[in-house]
Amino acid sequence: MSTDRRIEKTPGLRVKPLMDSGYLLVFTPDRPKIHWLNAKAWLIFELCENTPEDEIFLEYASACAPGEGPAPSRGELRAGIDDLLRSGIVREALSPYRSFQHSNKESDV
């Protein structure tokens, strides 16, 4: 992957974790739709804090339990990021600095 591209959560999202089912509901108000993120997509979403893709991969790979099968590939992560980008859930960061404020609201979706 080796890129300087940074990925961040799109501001203004509404999120609701469904802990019992292992999904995160994300409402994108700019493109009105409710998205159901599975555990892997949810993890990728949480790692997107104005973070370089290489760092997201390292954190993603370390979070995936090594004993649960093959290690995740960079292609798998890239596909996950690309899906979130297409959905408007994350975006390429506008600033090279990490954001310390979360603009996402946890509310009923």
CSV table of C-alpha atoms in Angstrom, one decimal:
chain,number,residue,atom,x,y,z
A,1,MET,CA,0.0,0.0,0.0
A,2,SER,CA,2.8,2.4,1.0
A,3,THR,CA,0.9,5.7,0.6
A,4,ASP,CA,0.8,9.0,2.5
A,5,ARG,CA,-3.0,9.2,2.0
A,6,ARG,CA,-4.7,9.8,5.3
A,7,ILE,CA,-8.3,8.6,6.0
A,8,GLU,CA,-10.7,10.2,8.4
A,9,LYS,CA,-14.3,9.7,9.4
A,10,THR,CA,-16.8,12.0,7.5
A,11,PRO,CA,-18.1,14.7,9.8
A,12,GLY,CA,-21.8,14.7,10.7
A,13,LEU,CA,-22.3,10.9,10.7
A,14,ARG,CA,-24.7,9.4,13.2
A,15,VAL,CA,-23.6,6.0,14.6
A,16,LYS,CA,-25.3,3.4,16.7
A,17,PRO,CA,-23.4,0.3,17.9
A,18,LEU,CA,-25.5,-2.9,18.0
A,19,MET,CA,-23.3,-4.8,20.5
A,20,ASP,CA,-25.6,-7.9,20.6
A,21,SER,CA,-25.3,-8.4,16.9
A,22,GLY,CA,-21.8,-7.1,16.3
A,23,TYR,CA,-22.8,-4.4,13.9
A,24,LEU,CA,-22.4,-0.6,13.7
A,25,LEU,CA,-25.2,1.3,12.1
A,26,VAL,CA,-24.0,4.5,10.4
A,27,PHE,CA,-26.3,7.1,9.0
A,28,THR,CA,-24.8,9.4,6.3
A,29,PRO,CA,-26.9,12.6,6.2
A,30,ASP,CA,-25.2,14.0,3.1
A,31,ARG,CA,-26.2,10.9,1.2
A,32,PRO,CA,-29.2,9.8,3.3
A,33,LYS,CA,-28.7,6.1,3.9
A,34,ILE,CA,-28.2,3.7,6.8
A,35,HIS,CA,-25.2,1.4,6.5
A,36,TRP,CA,-24.7,-1.8,8.4
A,37,LEU,CA,-21.0,-2.3,9.2
A,38,ASN,CA,-19.8,-5.8,10.1
A,39,ALA,CA,-17.0,-6.2,12.7
A,40,LYS,CA,-14.2,-5.8,10.2
A,41,ALA,CA,-15.7,-2.7,8.5
A,42,TRP,CA,-16.4,-1.3,12.0
A,43,LEU,CA,-12.8,-1.8,13.0
A,44,ILE,CA,-11.5,-0.1,9.9
A,45,PHE,CA,-14.0,2.8,10.5
A,46,GLU,CA,-12.7,3.2,14.1
A,47,LEU,CA,-9.1,3.3,12.9
A,48,CYS,CA,-9.8,6.2,10.5
A,49,GLU,CA,-8.8,9.1,12.7
A,50,ASN,CA,-6.8,11.2,10.1
A,51,THR,CA,-4.5,8.2,9.9
A,52,PRO,CA,-2.1,7.2,7.2
A,53,GLU,CA,-3.2,4.0,5.4
A,54,ASP,CA,0.0,2.2,6.4
A,55,GLU,CA,-0.7,2.9,10.0
A,56,ILE,CA,-4.3,1.7,9.6
A,57,PHE,CA,-3.0,-1.5,8.2
A,58,LEU,CA,-0.6,-2.1,11.1
A,59,GLU,CA,-3.3,-1.5,13.7
A,60,TYR,CA,-5.9,-3.5,11.7
A,61,ALA,CA,-3.5,-6.5,11.4
A,62,SER,CA,-2.5,-6.4,15.1
A,63,ALA,CA,-6.2,-6.2,16.1
A,64,CYS,CA,-7.1,-9.3,14.1
A,65,ALA,CA,-6.3,-12.3,16.2
A,66,PRO,CA,-3.4,-14.3,14.6
A,67,GLY,CA,-4.9,-17.6,15.7
A,68,GLU,CA,-8.1,-17.1,13.8
A,69,GLY,CA,-6.8,-17.9,10.4
A,70,PRO,CA,-4.7,-16.1,7.8
A,71,ALA,CA,-3.5,-12.6,8.5
A,72,PRO,CA,-5.4,-9.9,6.8
A,73,SER,CA,-3.9,-8.7,3.5
A,74,ARG,CA,-3.3,-5.1,2.5
A,75,GLY,CA,-5.7,-5.8,-0.4
A,76,GLU,CA,-8.4,-6.8,2.1
A,77,LEU,CA,-7.9,-3.5,4.0
A,78,ARG,CA,-7.7,-1.4,0.8
A,79,ALA,CA,-11.1,-2.9,-0.3
A,80,GLY,CA,-12.6,-2.1,3.1
A,81,ILE,CA,-11.4,1.5,3.0
A,82,ASP,CA,-12.5,1.8,-0.6
A,83,ASP,CA,-16.0,0.6,0.3
A,84,LEU,CA,-16.2,3.1,3.2
A,85,LEU,CA,-15.0,5.9,0.9
A,86,ARG,CA,-17.6,5.0,-1.7
A,87,SER,CA,-20.3,5.0,1.0
A,88,GLY,CA,-19.3,8.4,2.2
A,89,ILE,CA,-18.6,7.1,5.7
A,90,VAL,CA,-14.9,8.0,5.6
A,91,ARG,CA,-13.0,10.5,3.4
A,92,GLU,CA,-9.5,11.5,2.5
A,93,ALA,CA,-8.3,13.8,5.3
A,94,LEU,CA,-8.3,17.5,4.5
A,95,SER,CA,-5.5,18.1,7.0
A,96,PRO,CA,-2.3,16.2,7.7
A,97,TYR,CA,-2.9,16.5,11.4
A,98,ARG,CA,-4.8,14.0,13.5
A,99,SER,CA,-8.2,15.2,14.6
A,100,PHE,CA,-8.8,15.1,18.4
A,101,GLN,CA,-12.4,15.9,18.2
A,102,HIS,CA,-15.0,13.4,17.2
A,103,SER,CA,-17.8,15.0,15.2
A,104,ASN,CA,-19.7,11.8,15.0
A,105,LYS,CA,-22.8,11.6,17.2
A,106,GLU,CA,-23.9,8.4,18.8
A,107,SER,CA,-27.6,8.4,18.5
A,108,ASP,CA,-30.6,6.4,17.4
A,109,VAL,CA,-30.3,5.9,13.6
